[in-house]
XYZ file of N, CA and C in Angstrom:
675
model
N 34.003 143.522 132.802
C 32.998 142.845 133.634
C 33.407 141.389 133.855
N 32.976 140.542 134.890
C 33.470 139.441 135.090
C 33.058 138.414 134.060
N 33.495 137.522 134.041
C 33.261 136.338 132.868
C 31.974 136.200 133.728
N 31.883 135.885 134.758
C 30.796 135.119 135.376
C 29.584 135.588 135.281
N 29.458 136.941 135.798
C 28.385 137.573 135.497
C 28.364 137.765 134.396
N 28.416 137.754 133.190
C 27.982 137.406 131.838
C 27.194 136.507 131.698
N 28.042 135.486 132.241
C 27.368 134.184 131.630
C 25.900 133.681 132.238
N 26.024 134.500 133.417
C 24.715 134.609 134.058
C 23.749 135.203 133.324
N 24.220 136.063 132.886
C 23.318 137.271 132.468
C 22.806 136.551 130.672
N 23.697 135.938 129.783
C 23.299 135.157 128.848
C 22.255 134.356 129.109
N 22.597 133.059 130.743
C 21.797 132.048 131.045
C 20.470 132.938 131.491
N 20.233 133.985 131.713
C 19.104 134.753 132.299
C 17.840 134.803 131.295
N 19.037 135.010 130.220
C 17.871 135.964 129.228
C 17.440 134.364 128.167
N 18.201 133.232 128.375
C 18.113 132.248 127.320
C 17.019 131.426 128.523
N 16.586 131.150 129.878
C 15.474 131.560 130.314
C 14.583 131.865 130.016
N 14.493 133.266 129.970
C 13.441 133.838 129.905
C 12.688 133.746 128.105
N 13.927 133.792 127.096
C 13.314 133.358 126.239
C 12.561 131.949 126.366
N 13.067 130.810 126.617
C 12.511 129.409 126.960
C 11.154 129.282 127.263
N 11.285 130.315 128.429
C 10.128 130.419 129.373
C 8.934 131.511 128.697
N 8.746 132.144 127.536
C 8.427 132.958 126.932
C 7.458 131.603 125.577
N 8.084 131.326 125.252
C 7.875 129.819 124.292
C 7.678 128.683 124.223
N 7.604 128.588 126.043
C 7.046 127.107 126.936
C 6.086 126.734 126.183
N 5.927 125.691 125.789
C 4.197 124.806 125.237
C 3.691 124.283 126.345
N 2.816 125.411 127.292
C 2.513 124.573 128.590
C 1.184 123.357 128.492
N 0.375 123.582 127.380
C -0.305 123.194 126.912
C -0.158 121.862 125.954
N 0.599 121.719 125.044
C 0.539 120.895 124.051
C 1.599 119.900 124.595
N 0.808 118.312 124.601
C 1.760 117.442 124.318
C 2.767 117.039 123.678
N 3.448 116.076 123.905
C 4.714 115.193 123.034
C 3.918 115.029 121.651
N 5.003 114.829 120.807
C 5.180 114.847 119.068
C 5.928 113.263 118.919
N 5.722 112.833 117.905
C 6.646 112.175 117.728
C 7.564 110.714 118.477
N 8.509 110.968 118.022
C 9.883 110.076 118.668
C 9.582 110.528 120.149
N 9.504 111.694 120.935
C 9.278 112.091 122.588
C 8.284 111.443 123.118
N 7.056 111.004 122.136
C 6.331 110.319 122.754
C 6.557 108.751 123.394
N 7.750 108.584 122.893
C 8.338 106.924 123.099
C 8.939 107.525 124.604
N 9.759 108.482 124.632
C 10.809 108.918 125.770
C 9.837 108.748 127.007
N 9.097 109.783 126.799
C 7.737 110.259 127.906
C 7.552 108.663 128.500
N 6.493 107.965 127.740
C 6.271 106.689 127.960
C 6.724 105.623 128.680
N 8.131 105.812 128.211
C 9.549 104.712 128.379
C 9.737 105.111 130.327
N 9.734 106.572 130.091
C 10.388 107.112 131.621
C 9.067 106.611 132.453
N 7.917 107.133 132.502
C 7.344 106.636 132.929
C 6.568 105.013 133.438
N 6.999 104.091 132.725
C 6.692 103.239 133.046
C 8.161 102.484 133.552
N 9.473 103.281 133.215
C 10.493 102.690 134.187
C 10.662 103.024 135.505
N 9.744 103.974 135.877
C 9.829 104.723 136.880
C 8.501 103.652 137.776
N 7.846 103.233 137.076
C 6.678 102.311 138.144
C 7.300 101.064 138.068
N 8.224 100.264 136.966
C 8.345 98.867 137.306
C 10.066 99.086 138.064
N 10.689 99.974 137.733
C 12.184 99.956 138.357
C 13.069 99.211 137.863
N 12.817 99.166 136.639
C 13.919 98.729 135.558
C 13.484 98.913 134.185
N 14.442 98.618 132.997
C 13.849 98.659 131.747
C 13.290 97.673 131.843
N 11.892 98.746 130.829
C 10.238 98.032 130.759
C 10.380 96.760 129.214
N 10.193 95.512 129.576
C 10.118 94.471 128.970
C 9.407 94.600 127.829
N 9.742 94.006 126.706
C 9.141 94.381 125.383
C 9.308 95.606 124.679
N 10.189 96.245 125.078
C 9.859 98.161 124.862
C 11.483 98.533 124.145
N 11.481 97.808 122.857
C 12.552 98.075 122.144
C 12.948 99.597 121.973
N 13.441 100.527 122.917
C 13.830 101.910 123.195
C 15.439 101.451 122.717
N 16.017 102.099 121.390
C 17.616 101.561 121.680
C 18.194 103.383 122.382
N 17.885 104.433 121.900
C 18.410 105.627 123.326
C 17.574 105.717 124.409
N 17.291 104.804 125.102
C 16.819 104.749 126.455
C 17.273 105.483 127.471
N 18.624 105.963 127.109
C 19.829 106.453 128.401
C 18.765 108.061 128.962
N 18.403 108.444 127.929
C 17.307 110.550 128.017
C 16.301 109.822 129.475
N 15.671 108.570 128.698
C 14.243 108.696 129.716
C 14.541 107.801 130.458
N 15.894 107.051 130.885
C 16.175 106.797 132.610
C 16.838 107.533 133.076
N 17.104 108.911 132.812
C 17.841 110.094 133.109
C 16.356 110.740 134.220
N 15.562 110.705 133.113
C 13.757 111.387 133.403
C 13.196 110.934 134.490
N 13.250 109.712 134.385
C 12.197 108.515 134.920
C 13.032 108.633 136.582
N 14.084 109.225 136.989
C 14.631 109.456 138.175
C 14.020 110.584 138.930
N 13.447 111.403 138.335
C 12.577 112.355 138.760
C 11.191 112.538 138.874
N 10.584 111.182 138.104
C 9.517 111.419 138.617
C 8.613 110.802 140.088
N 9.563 110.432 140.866
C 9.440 110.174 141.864
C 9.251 111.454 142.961
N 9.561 112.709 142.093
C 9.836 114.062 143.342
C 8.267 114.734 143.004
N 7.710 113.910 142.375
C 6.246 114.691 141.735
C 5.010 113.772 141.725
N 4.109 114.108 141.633
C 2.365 113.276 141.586
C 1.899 112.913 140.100
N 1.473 111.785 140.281
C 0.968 111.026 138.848
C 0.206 111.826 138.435
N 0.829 112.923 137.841
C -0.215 113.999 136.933
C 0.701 114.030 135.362
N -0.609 113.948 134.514
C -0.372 113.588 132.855
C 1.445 115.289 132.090
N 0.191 115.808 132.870
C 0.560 116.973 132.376
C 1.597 117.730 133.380
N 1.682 117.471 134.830
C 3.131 117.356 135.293
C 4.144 116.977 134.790
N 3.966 115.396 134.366
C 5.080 114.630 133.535
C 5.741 115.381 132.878
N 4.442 115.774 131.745
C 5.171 116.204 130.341
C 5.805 117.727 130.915
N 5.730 118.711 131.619
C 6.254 119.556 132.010
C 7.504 119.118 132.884
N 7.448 118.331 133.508
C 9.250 118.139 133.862
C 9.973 117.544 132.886
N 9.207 117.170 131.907
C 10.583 116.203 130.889
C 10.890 117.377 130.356
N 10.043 118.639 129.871
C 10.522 119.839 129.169
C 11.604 120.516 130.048
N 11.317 121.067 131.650
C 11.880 122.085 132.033
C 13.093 120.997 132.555
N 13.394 119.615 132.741
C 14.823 118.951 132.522
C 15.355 119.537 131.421
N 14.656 119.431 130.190
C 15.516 119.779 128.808
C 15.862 120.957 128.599
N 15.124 121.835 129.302
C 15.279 123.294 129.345
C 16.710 123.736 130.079
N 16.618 123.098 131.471
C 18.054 123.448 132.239
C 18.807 122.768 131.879
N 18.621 121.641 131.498
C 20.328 120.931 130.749
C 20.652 121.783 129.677
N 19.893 122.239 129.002
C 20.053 123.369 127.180
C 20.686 124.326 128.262
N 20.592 124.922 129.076
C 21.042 126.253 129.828
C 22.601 126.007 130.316
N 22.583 124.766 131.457
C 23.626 124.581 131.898
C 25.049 124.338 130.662
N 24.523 123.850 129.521
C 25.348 123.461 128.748
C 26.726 125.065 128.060
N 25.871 125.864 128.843
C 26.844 127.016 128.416
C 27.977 127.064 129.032
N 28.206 126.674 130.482
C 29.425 126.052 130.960
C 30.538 125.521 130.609
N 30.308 124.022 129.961
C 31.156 123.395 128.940
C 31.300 124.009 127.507
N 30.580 124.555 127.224
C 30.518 125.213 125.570
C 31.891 126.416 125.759
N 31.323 126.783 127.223
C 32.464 128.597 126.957
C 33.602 127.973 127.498
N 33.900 126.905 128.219
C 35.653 126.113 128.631
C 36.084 125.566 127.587
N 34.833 124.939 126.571
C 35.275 124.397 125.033
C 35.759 125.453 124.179
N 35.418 126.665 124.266
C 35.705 127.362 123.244
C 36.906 128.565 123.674
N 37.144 128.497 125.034
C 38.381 129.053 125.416
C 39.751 128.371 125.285
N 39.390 126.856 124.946
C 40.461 126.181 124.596
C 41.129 126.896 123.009
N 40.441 127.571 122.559
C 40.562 127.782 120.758
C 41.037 129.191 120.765
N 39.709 130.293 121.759
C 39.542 131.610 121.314
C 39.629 131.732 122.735
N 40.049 133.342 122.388
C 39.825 134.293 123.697
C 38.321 134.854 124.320
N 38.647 135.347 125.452
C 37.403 135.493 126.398
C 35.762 136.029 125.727
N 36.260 136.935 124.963
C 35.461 138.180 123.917
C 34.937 136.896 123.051
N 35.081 136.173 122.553
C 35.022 135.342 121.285
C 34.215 133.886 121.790
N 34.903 133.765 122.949
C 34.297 132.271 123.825
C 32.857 133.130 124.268
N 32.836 134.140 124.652
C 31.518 134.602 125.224
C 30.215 134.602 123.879
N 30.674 135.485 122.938
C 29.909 135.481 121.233
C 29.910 134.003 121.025
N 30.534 132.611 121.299
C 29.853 131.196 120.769
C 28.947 130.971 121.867
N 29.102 130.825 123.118
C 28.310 130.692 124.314
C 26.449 131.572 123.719
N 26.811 133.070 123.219
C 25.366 133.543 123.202
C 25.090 132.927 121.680
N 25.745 132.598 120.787
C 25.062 131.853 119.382
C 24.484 130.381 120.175
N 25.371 129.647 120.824
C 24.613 128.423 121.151
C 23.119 128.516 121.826
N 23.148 129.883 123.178
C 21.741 129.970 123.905
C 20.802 130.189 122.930
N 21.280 131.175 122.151
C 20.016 131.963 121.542
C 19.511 131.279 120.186
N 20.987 130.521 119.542
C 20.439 129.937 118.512
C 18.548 129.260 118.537
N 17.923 129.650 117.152
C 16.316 129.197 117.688
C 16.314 127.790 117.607
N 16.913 127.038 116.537
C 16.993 125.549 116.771
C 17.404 124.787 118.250
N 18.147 125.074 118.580
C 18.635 124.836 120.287
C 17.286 125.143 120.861
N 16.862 126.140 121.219
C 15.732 126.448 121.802
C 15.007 125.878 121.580
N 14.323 125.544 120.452
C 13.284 125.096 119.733
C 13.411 123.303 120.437
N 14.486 122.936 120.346
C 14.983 121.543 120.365
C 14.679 121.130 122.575
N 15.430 122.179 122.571
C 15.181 122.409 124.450
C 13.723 122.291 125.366
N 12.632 122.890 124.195
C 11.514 123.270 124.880
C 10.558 121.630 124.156
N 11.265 120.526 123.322
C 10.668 119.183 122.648
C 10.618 117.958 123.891
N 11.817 118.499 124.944
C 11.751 117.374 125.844
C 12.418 116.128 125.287
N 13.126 116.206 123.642
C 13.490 115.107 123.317
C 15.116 114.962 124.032
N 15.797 114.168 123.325
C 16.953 113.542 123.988
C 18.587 114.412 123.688
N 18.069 115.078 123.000
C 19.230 116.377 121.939
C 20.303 117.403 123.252
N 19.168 117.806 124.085
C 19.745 118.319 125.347
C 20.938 117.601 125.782
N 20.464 116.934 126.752
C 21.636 116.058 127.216
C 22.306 115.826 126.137
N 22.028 115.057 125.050
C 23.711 114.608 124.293
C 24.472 115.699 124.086
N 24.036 116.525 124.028
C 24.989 117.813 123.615
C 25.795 118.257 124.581
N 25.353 117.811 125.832
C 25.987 118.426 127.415
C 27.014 118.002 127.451
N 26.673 116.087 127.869
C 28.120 115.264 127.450
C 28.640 115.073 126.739
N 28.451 115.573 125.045
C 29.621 115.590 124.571
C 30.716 116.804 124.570
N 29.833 118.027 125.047
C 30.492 119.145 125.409
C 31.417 119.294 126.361
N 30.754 118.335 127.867
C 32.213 117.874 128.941
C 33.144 116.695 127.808
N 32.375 116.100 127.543
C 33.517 115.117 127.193
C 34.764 115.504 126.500
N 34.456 116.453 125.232
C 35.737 117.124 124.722
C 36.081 117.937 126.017
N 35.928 118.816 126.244
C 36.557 119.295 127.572
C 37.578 118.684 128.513
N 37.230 117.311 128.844
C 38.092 116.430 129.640
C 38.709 116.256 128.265
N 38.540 115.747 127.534
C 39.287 114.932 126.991
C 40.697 115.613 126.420
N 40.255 117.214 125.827
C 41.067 118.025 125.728
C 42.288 118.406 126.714
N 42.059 118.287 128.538
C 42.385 118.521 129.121
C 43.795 117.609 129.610
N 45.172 118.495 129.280
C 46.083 117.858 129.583
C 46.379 116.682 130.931
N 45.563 117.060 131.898
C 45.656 115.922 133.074
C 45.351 114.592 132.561
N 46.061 113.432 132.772
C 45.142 112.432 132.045
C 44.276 111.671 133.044
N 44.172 111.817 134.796
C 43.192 111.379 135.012
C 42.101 111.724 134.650
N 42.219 113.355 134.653
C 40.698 113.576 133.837
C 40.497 113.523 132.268
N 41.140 113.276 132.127
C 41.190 112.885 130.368
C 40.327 111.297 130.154
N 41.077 110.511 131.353
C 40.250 108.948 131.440
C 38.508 109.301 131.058
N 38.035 110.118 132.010
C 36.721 109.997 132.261
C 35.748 110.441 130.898
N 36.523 110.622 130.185
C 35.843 111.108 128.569
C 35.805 109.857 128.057
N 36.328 109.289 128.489
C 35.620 107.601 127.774
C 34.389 107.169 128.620
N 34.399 108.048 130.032
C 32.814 107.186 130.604
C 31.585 108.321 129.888
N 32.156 109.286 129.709
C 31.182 110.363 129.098
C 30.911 109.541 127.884
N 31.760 109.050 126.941
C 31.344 109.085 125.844
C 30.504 107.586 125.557
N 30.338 106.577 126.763
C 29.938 105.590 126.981
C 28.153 105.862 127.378
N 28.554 106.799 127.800
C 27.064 107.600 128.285
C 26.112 108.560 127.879
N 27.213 109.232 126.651
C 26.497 109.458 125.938
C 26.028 108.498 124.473
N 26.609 107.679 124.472
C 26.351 106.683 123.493
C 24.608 106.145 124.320
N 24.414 105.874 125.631
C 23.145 105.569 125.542
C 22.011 106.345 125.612
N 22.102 107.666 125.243
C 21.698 108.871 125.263
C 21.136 108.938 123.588
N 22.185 108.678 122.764
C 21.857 108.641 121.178
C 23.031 107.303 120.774
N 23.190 106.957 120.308
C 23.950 105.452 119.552
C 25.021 105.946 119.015
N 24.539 107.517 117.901
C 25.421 107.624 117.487
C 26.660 108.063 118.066
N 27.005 108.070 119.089
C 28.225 108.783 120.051
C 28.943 107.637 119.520
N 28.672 106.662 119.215
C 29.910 105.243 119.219
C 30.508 105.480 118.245
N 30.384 106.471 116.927
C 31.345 106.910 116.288
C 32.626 107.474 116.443
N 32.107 108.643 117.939
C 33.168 109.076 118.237
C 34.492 108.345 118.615
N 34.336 107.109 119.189
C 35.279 106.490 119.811
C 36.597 106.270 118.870
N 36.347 106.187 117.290
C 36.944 106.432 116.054
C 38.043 107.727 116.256
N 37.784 108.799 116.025
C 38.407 110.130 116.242
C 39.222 109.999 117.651
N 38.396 109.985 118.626
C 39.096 110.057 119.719
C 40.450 108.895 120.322
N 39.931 107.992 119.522
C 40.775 106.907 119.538
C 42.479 107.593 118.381
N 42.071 108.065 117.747
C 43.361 108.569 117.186
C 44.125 109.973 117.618
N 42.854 110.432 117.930
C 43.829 111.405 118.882
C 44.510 111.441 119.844
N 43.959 110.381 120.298
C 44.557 109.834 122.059
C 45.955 109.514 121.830
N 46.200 108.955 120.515
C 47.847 108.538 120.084
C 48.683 109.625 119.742
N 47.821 110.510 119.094
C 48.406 111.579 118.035
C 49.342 112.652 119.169
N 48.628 112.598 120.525
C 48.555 113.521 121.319
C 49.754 113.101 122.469
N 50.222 111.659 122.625
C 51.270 111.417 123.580
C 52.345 111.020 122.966
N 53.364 110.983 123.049
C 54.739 110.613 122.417
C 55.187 109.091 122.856
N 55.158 108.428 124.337
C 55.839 107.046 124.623
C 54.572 106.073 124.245
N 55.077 105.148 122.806
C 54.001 104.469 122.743
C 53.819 103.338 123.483
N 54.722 103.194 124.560
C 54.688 101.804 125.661
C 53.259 102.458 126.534
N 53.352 103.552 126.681
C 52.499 104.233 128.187
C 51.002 104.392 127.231
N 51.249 104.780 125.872
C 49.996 104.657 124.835
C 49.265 103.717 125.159
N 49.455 102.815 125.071
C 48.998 101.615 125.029
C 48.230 100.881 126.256
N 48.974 100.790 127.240
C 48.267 100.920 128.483
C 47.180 102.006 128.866
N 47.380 103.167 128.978
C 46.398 104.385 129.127
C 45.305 103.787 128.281
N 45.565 103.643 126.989
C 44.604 103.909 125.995
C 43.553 102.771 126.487
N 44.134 101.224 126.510
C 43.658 99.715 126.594
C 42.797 99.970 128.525
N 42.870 101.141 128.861
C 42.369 101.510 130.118
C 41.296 102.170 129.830
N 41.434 103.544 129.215
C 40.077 104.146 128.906
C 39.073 102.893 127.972
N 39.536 102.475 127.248
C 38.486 101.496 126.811
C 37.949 100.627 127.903
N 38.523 100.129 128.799
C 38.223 99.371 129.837
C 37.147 100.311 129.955
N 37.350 101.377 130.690
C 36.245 102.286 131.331
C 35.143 102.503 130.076
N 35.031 102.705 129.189
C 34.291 102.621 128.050
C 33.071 100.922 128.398
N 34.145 100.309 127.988
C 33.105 99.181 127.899
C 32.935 98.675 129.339
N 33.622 99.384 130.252
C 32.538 99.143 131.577
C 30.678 99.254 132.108
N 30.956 100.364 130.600
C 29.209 101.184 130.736
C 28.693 100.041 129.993
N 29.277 100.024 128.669
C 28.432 99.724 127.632
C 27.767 98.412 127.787
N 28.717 97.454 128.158
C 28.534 96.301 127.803
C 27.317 95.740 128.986
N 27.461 96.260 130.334
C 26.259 96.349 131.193
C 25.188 96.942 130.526
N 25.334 98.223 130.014
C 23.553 98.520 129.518
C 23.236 97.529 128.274
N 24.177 97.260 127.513
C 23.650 96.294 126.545
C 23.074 94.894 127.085
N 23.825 94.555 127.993
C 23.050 93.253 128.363
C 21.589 93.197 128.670
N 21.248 94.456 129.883
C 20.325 94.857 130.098
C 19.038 95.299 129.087
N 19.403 95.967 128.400
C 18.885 95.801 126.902
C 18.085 94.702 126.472
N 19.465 93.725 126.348
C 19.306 92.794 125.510
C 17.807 91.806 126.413
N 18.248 91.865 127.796
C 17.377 90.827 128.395
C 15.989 91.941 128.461
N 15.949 93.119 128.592
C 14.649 93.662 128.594
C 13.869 93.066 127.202
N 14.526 93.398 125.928
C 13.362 93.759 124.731
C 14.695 92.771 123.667
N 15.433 92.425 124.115
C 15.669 91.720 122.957
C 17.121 91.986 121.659
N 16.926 93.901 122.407
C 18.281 94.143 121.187
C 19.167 95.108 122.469
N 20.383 95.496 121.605
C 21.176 95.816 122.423
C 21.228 97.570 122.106
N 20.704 98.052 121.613
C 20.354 99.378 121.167
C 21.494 100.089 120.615
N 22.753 99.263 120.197
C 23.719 99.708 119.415
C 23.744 99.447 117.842
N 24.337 97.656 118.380
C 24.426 97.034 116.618
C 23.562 97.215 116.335
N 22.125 96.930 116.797
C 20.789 96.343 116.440
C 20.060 98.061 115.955
């Protein structure tokens, strides 16, 4: 059978579970209740909201872009921040089964693809609306590119991983690992060096703009701080 229609047929049923376990009813918990909030009131002033020390802000100006396609309803809101988290958790099977064909064969990449949908934590995590979705997406392209012998597209795993750093903070670890692999992986260390002193360019092209921004909204830069 085709790879494709599989993966359809996985994304179908990881759907319908989703959609089976929707909380159409019950509000935000927690840490989501900051996200919810954050998107929404960046979405009425059109920038980060002043005073509003958010340091992963990156989920709910992801959010706060959509709620412009919908009506100031409480409970609209909270239903698109879910069914965003829902199709990013879905789409993420894409990058997961190109990630795992890099390792294993077709049979084997398909069995991690249905542990990731079906896993209940994923799900569970998908249907919170919190920020877990997305980071998992981009870091899933990001190894992907980054894995990927071309090195223009290899560059762009430093803007992924810049982006997903404002998504969760902790991505700025990665830059550690990836930073040694990037050496481990080319042989002329003249061309190392340049490439490498480039993707960082592109790295701190993101960062250092949202940090400022940050910094002048609320005060911290949502990394060090």
């Amino acid at each position: 059978m085709n790879t494709w229609i599989i993966l359809s047929v996985i994304a179908f049923i990881g759907i319908i579970i989703r959609i089976i376990y929707f909380p159409t009813e019950v509000p935000f918990r927690l840490d989501v209740v900051d996200y919810f909030g954050y998107a929404i009131k960046m979405n009425q002033v059109g920038h980060f909201p002043t005073n509003w020390p958010l340091a992963n802000n990156g989920w709910s100006s992801f959010v706060s872009f959509f709620h412009i396609f919908i009506p100031n309803d409480f409970f609209d809101s909270i239903h698109l921040q879910r069914l965003l988290s829902v199709s990013i958790s879905i789409i993420t099977i894409i990058p997961v089964y190109f990630l795992s064909r890099k390792f294993f064969n077709e049979k084997i990449s398909l069995v991690g693809v249905s542990i990731f949908v079906f896993e209940p934590r994923i799900v569970l995590n998908s249907l919170q609306g919190d920020t877990m979705p997305l980071y998992i997406l981009l870091i899933a392209v990001l190894f992907c590119l980054f894995l990927n012998k071309n090195n223009k597209i290899m560059y762009s795993s430093f803007v992924l991983l810049a982006l997903a750093s404002t998504v969760r903070y902790e991505a700025l670890v990665l830059l550690l690992p990836m930073t040694i692999m990037f050496f481990i992986k080319r042989k002329n260390i003249d061309r190392k060096l340049v490439r490498y002193f480039f993707c960082l360019f592109l790295f701190l092209l993101i960062i250092i703009p949202i940090a400022y921004l940050r910094m002048d909204a609320s005060g911290i830069d949502g990394y060090s701080s």
